[in-house]
CSV table of C-alpha atoms in Angstrom, one decimal:
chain,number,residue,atom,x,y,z
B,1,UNK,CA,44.2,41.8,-74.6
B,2,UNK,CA,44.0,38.5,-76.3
B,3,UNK,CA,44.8,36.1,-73.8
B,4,UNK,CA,41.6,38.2,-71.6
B,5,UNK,CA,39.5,37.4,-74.6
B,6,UNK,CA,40.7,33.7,-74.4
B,7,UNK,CA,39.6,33.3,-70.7
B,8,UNK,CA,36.2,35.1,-71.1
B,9,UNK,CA,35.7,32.6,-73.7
B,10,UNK,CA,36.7,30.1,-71.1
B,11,UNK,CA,34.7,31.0,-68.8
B,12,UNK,CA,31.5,31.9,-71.0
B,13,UNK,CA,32.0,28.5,-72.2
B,14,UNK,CA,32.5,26.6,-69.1
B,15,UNK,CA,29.9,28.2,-67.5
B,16,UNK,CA,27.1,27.5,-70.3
B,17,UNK,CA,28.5,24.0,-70.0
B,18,UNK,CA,28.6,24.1,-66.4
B,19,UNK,CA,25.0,25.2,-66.1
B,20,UNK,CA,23.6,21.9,-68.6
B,21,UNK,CA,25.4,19.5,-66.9
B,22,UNK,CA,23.9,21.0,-63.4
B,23,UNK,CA,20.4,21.1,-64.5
B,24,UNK,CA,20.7,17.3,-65.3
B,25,UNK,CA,22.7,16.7,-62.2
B,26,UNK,CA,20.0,18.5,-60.4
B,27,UNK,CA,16.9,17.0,-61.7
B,28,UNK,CA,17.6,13.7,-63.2
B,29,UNK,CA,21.2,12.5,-61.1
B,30,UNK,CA,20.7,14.1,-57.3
B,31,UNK,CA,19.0,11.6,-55.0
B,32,UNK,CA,15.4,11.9,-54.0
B,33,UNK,CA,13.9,13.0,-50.7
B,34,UNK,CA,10.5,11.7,-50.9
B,35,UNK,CA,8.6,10.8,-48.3
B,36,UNK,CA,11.4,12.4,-45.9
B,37,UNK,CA,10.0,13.4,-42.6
B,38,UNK,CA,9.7,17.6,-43.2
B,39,UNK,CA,9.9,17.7,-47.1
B,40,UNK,CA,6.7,18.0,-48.4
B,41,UNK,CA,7.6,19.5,-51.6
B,42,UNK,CA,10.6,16.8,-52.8
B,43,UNK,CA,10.5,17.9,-56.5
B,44,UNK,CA,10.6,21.7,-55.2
B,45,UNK,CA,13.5,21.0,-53.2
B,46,UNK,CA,15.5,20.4,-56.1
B,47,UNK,CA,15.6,24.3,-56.3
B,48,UNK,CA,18.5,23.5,-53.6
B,49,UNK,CA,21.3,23.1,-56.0
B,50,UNK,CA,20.1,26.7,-58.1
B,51,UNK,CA,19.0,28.7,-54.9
B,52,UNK,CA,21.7,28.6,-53.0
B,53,UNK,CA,24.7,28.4,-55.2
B,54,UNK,CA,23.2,31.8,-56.7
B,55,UNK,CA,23.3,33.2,-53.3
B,56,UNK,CA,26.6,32.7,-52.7
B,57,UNK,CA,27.7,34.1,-56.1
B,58,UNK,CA,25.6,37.2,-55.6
B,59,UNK,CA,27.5,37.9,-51.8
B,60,UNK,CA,30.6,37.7,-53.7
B,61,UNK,CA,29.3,39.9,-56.4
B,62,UNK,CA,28.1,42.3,-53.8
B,63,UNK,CA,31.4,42.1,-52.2
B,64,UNK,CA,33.3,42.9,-55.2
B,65,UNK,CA,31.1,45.8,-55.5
B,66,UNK,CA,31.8,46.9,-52.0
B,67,UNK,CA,35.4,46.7,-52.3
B,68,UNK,CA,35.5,48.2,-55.8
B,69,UNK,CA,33.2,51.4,-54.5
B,70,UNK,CA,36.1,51.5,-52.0
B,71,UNK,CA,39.0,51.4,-54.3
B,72,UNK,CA,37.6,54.1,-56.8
B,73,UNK,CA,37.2,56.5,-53.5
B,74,UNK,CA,41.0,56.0,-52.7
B,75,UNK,CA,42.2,56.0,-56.5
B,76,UNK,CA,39.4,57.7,-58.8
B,77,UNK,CA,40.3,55.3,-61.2
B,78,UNK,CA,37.5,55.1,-63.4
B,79,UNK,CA,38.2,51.1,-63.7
B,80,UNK,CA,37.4,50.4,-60.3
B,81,UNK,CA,33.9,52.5,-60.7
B,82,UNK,CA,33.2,50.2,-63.8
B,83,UNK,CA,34.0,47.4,-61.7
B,84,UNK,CA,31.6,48.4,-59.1
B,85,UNK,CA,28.6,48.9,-61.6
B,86,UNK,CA,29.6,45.7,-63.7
B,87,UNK,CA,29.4,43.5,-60.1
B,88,UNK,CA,26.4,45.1,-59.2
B,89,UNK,CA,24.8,44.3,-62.2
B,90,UNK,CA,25.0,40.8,-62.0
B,91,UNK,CA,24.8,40.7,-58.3
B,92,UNK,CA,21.0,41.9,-58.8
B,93,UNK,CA,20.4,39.2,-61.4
B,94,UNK,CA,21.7,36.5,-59.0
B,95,UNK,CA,20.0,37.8,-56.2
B,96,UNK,CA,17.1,38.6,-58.0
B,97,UNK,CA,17.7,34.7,-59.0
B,98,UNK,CA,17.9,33.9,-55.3
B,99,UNK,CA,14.8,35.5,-54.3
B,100,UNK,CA,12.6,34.0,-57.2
B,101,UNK,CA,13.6,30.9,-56.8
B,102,UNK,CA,13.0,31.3,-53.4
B,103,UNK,CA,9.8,32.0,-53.3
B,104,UNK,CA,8.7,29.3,-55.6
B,105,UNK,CA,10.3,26.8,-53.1
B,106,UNK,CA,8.7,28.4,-50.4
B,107,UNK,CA,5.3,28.4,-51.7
B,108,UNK,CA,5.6,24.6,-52.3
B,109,UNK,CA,6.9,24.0,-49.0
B,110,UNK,CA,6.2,25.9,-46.1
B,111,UNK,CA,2.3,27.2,-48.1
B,112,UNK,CA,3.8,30.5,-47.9
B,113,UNK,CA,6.1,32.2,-50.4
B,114,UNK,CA,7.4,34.8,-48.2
B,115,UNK,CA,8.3,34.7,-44.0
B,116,UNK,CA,8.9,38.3,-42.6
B,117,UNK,CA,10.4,36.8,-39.5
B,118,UNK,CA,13.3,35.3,-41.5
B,119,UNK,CA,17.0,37.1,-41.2
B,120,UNK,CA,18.3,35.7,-44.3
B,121,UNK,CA,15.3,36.7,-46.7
B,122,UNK,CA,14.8,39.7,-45.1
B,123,UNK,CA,18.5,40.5,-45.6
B,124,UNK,CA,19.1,39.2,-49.1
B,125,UNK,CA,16.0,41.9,-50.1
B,126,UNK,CA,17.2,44.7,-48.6
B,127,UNK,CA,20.8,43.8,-50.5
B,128,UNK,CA,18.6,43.6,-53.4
B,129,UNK,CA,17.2,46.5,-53.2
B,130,UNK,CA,19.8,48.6,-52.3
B,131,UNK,CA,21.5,47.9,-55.0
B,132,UNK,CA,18.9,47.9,-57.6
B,133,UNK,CA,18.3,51.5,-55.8
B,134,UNK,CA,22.5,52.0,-56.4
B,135,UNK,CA,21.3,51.2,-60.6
B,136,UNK,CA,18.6,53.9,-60.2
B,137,UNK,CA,21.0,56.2,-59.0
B,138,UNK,CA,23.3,55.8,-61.5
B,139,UNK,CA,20.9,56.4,-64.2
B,140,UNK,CA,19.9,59.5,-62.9
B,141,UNK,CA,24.1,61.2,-62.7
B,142,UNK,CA,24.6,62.1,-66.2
B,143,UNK,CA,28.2,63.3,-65.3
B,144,UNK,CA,30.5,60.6,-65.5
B,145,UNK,CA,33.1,61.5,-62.5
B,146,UNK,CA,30.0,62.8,-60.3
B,147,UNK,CA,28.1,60.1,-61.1
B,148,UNK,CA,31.6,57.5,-60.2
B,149,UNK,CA,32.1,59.0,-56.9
B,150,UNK,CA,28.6,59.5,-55.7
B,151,UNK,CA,27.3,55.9,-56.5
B,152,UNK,CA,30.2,54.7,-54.8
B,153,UNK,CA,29.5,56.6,-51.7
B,154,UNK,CA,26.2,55.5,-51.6
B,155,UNK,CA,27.0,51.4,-52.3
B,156,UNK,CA,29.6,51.9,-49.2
B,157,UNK,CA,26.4,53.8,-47.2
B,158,UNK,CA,23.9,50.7,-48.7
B,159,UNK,CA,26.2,48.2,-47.6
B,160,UNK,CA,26.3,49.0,-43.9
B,161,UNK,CA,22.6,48.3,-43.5
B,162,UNK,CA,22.7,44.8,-44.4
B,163,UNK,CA,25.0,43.5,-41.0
B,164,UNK,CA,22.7,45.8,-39.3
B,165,UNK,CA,19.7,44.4,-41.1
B,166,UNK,CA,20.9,40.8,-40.2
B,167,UNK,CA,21.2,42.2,-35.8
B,168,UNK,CA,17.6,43.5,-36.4
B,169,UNK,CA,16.5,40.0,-37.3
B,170,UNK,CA,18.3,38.5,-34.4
B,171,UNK,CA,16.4,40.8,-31.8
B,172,UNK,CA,13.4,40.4,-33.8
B,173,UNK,CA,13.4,36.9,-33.4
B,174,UNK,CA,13.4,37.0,-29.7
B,175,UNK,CA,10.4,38.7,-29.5
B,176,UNK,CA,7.5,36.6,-28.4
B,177,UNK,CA,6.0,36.0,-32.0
B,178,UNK,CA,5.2,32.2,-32.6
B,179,UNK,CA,7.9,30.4,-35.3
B,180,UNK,CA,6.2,27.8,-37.6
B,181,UNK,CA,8.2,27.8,-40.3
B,182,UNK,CA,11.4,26.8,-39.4
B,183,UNK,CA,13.3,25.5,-42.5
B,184,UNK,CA,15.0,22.3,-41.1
B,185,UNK,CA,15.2,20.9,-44.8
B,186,UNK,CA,18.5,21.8,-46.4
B,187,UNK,CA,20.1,21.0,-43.2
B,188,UNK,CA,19.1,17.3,-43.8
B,189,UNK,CA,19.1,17.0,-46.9
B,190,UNK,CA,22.7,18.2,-47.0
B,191,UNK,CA,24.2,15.0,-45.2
B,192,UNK,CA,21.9,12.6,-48.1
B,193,UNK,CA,24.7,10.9,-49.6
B,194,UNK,CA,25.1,11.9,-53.1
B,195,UNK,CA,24.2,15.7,-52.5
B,196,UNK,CA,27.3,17.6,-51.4
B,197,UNK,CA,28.8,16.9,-54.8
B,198,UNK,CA,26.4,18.3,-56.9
B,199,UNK,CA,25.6,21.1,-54.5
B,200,UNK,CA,29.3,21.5,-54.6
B,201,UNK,CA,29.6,22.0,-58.8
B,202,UNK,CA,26.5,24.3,-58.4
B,203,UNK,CA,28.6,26.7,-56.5
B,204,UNK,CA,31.5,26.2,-59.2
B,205,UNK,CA,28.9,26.9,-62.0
B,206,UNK,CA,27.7,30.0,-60.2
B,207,UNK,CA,31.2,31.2,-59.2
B,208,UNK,CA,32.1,30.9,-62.9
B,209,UNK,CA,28.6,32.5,-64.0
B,210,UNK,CA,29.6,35.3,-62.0
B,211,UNK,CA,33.2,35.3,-63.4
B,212,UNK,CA,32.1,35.4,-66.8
B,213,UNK,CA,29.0,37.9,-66.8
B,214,UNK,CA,31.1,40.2,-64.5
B,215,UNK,CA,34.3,40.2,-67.2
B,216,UNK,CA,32.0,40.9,-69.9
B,217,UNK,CA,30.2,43.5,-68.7
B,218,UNK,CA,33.6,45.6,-67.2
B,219,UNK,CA,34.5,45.0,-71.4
B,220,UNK,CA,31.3,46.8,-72.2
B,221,UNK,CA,31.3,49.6,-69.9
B,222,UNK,CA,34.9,50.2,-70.3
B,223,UNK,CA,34.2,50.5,-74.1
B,224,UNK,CA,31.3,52.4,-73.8
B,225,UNK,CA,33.1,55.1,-71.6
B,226,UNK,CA,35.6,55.1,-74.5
B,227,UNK,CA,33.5,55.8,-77.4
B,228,UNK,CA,31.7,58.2,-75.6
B,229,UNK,CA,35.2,59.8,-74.6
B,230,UNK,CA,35.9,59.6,-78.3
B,231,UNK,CA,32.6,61.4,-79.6
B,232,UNK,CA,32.8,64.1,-76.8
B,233,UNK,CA,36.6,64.8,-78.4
B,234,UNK,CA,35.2,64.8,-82.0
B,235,UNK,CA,32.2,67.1,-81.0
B,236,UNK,CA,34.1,69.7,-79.4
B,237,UNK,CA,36.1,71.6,-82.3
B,238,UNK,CA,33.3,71.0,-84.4
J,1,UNK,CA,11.7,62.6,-46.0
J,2,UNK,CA,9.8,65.7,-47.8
J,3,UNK,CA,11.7,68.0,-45.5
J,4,UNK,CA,14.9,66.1,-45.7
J,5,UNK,CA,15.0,66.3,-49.6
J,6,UNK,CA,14.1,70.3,-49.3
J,7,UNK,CA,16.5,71.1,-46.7
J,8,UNK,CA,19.4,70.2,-49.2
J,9,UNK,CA,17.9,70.7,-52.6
J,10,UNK,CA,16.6,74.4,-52.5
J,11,UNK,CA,20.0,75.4,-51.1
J,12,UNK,CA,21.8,73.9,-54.1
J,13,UNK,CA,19.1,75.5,-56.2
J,14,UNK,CA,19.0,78.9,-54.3
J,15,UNK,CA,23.0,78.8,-54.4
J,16,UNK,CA,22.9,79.0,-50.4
J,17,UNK,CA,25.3,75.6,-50.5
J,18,UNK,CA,28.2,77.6,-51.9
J,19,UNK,CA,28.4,80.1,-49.4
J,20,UNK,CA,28.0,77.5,-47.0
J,21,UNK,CA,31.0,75.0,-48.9
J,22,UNK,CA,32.7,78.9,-48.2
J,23,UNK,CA,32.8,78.6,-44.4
J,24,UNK,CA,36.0,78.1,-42.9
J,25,UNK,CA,34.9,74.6,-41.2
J,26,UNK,CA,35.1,71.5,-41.7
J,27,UNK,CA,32.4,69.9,-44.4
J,28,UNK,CA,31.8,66.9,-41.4
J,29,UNK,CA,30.9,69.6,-39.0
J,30,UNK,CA,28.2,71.3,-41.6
J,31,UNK,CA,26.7,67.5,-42.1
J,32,UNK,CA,26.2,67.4,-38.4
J,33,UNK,CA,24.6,70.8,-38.3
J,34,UNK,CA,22.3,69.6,-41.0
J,35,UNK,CA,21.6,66.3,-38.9
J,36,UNK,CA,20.6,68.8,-36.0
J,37,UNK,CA,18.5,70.8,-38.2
J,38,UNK,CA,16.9,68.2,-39.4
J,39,UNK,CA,16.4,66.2,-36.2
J,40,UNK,CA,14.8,69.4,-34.6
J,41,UNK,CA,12.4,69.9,-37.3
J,42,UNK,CA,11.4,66.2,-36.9
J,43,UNK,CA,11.0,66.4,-33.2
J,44,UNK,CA,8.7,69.7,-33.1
J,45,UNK,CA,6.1,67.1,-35.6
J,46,UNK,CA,6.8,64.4,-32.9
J,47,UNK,CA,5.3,66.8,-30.1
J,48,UNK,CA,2.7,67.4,-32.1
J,49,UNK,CA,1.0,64.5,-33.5
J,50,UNK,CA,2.2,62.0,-30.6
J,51,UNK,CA,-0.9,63.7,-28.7
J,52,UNK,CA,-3.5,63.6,-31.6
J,53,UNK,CA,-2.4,60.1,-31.6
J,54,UNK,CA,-3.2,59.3,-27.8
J,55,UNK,CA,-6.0,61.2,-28.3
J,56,UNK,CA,-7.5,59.2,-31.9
J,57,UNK,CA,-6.5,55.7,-30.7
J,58,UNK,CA,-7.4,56.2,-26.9
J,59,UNK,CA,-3.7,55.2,-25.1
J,60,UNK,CA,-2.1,56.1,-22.1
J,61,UNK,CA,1.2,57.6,-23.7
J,62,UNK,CA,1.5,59.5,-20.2
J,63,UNK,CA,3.1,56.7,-18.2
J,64,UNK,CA,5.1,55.0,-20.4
J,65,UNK,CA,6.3,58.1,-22.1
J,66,UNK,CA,9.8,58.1,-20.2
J,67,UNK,CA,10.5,55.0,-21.9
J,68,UNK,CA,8.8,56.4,-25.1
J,69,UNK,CA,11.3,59.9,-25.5
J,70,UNK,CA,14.8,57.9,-25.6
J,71,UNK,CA,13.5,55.2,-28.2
J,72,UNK,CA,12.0,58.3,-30.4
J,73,UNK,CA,15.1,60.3,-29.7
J,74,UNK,CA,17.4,57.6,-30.9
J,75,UNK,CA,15.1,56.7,-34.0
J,76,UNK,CA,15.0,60.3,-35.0
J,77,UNK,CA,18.6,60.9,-35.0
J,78,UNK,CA,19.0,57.3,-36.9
J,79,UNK,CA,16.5,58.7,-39.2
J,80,UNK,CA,17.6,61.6,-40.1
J,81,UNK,CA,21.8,60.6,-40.2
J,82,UNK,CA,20.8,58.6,-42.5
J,83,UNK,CA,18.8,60.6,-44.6
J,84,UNK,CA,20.6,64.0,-44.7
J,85,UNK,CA,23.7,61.7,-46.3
J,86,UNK,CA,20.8,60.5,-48.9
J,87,UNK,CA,19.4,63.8,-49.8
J,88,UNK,CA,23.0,65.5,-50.4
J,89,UNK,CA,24.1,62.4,-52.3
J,90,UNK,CA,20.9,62.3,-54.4
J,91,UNK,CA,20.8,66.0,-55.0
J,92,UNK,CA,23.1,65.7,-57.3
J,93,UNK,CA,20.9,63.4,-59.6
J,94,UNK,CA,17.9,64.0,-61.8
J,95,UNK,CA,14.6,62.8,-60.4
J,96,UNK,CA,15.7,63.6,-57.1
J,97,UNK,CA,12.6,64.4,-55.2
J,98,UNK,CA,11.7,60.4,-56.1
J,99,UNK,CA,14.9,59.0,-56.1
J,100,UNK,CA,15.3,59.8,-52.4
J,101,UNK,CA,12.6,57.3,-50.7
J,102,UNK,CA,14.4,54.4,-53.0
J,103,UNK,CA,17.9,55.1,-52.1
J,104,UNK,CA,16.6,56.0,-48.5
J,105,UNK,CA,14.2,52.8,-47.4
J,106,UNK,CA,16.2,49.8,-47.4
J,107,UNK,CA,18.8,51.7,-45.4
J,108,UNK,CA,15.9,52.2,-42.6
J,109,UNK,CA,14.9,48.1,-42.6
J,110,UNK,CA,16.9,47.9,-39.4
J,111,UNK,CA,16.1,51.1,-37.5
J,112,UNK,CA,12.2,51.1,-38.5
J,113,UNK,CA,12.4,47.6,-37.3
J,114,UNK,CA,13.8,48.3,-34.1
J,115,UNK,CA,11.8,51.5,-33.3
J,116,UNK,CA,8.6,49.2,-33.4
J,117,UNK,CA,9.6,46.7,-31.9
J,118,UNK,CA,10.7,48.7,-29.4
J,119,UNK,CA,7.7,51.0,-29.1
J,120,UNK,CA,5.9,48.0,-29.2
J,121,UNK,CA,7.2,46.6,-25.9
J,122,UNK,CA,6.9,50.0,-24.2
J,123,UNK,CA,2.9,50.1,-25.3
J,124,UNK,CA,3.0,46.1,-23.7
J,125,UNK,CA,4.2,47.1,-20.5
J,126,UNK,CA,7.7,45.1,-20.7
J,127,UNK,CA,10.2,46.3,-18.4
J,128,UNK,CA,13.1,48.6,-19.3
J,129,UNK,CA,15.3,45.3,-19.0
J,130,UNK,CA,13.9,43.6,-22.1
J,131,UNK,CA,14.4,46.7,-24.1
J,132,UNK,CA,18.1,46.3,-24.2
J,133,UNK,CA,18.8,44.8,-27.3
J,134,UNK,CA,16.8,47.7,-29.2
J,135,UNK,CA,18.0,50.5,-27.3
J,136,UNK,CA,21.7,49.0,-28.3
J,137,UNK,CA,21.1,48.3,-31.8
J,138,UNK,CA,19.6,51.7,-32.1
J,139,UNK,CA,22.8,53.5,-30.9
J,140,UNK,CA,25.0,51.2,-33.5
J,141,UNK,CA,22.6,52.2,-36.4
J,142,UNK,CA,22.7,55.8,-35.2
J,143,UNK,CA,27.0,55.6,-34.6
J,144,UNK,CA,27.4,54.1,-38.0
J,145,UNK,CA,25.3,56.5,-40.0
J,146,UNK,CA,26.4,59.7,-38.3
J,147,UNK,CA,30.3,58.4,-38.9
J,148,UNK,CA,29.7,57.9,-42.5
J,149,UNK,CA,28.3,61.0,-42.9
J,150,UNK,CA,30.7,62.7,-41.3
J,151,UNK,CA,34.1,60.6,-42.9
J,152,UNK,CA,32.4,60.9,-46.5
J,153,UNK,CA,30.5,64.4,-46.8
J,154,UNK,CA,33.9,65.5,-48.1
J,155,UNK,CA,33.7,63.1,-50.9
J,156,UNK,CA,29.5,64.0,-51.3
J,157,UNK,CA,30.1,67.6,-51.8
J,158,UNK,CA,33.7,68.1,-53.2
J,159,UNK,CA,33.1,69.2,-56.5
């Protein structure tokens, strides 16, 4: 049990770390795209190195999710539920991260903080949502085994909607509906010399982020269940 | 989604779902009878206000209504696949009646999509050849939903 203490306090550590150094990488060190052909929002675009790093760390966190929702089915192990709730906690904060962040880039640069005819928002929403509806649903078991095996049934069920969500898009885009907002931006401003390393720690910051918020919140919930295992044990006789 | 959360909730308050968790068949097969149910119920409302709507909004539904049937077909048995594994998975929570259309909605992104789109194109005039895509993406949705259900009612219901 100690040495896990040691590397949450690694982690807790090198992410808080991580995330100063990255705001001054971000806004002070990265290279500037004004006056770029198809940036019109330079200082927005900055958003870059938060935006998408948090996207990537909440797939994986939805991921874990998945495959923890999966392993408490086969094992009914009430770790893996705890698991499953702890990763889709902080999924929902780093998508709800994504989708703010987001918007506020898109507002500055395409006039327009939301585009329905985009796959990728559309789809990181509905993962939003259905897990922020798997939270709800949680709340609402008050049984502990019922309320493991039935969230995990419906994170499996919430989680095959998003590939389909992402073919919907596909078709949808084929329909004749005019496109004027095509975001060309982080495409180019990837290959700016001087980006891809910063972008690069981002992702490392966020990975750990995730690391670290997803360890201490399985700590939590595991203790929680075992104090409220304890006081249902004291109650009883009494 | 009224009817879906009552088909599944008065039975469990009625006691009618223990009898039924009685029968000698298999829990998949009872999902699948509830999908049926369901679907039926759904239809019969289809018949009935797909008329009044020709009638309120002034279209011709009568020509391109044998494109219309498999596109409202397919979208009914997406809908309600999907939805009968909701209502028994949130029947067993509190607040269910309200908890249903959050667990249930972002499920249906794709298949709502794909029923307008679809629906729309019919109502355009495109051929049956354009519709393709839709029509395909409609029977995944409706394959993946109706094997879920029927692999992981067990699990739902076991108590």
């Amino acid at each position: 049990m100690t040495s896990g203490r040691s590397i949450d306090r690694t982690l807790l550590v090198a992410s808080t770390l991580g995330g100063v150094i990255l705001l001054w990488l971000a806004l002070v060190e990265s290279p500037s795209l004004a006056g770029r052909e198809n940036v019109t929002s330079p200082l927005a675009w900055k958003l870059f190195f938060f935006h998408v790093p948090a996207a990537l760390a909440s797939f994986i966190a939805f991921g874990v999710a998945l495959i923890s929702a999966v392993l408490y089915l086969r094992t009914r192990s009430t770790t893996w539920d705890h698991s499953t709730h702890a990763a889709a906690e902080v999924g929902v904060l780093l998508s709800g991260l994504t989708l703010a962040t987001g918007l506020i880039w898109g507002k500055s640069e395409w006039n327009d903080a939301w585009d329905w005819t985009n796959a990728k928002l559309v789809m990181t929403l509905v993962l939003f949502l259905v897990f922020v509806a798997y939270l709800a649903l949680r709340q609402n078991i008050p049984e502990p085994e019922k309320r493991a095996r039935i969230s995990s049934l419906y994170a499996i069920a919430g989680f095959a909607a998003v590939p389909l969500t992402w073919f919907a898009h596909r078709i949808w885009n084929t329909f004749p509906h005019p496109q004027p907002l095509e975001p060309q931006t982080t495409e180019q401003g990837i290959t700016t010399p001087g980006i891809m390393p910063i972008f690069g720690f981002g992702v490392l910051v966020f990975i750990l982020l995730f690391a670290a918020l997803y360890r201490w919140r399985l700590q939590l919930l595991e203790a929680e269940a075992r104090v409220e295992a304890l006081s249902v044990a004291t109650e009883v006789p009494a | 989604m009224l009817t879906l959360s009552r088909s599944l909730h008065r039975e469990r308050d009625r006691g009618t779902w223990e009898a039924l968790a009685l029968l000698p068949v298999d829990w998949g097969t009872i999902y699948f009878a509830k999908v049926a149910a369901n679907a039926v119920i759904l239809l019969l409302v289809e018949t009935i206000v797909l008329p009044l709507y020709a009638v309120f909004f002034n279209y011709d539904l009568v020509t391109p209504l044998p494109k219309l049937i498999p596109v409202l077909l397919l979208g009914t048995i997406g809908f309600c696949a999907a939805g009968t594994l909701l209502s028994a998975l949130s029947s067993h929570a509190r607040a269910r009646e309200i908890l249903l259309p959050i667990l249930l909605m972002p499920l249906l992104v794709p298949l709502l999509m794909m029923t307008l789109q679809a629906t729309h194109k019919i109502l355009l005039g495109f051929p049956s050849s354009e519709l393709l895509a839709e029509h395909e993406l409609l029977v995944a949705f409706d394959a993946i939903f109706l094997a879920i259900g029927w692999l992981t009612f067990d699990y739902v219901l076991g108590e």
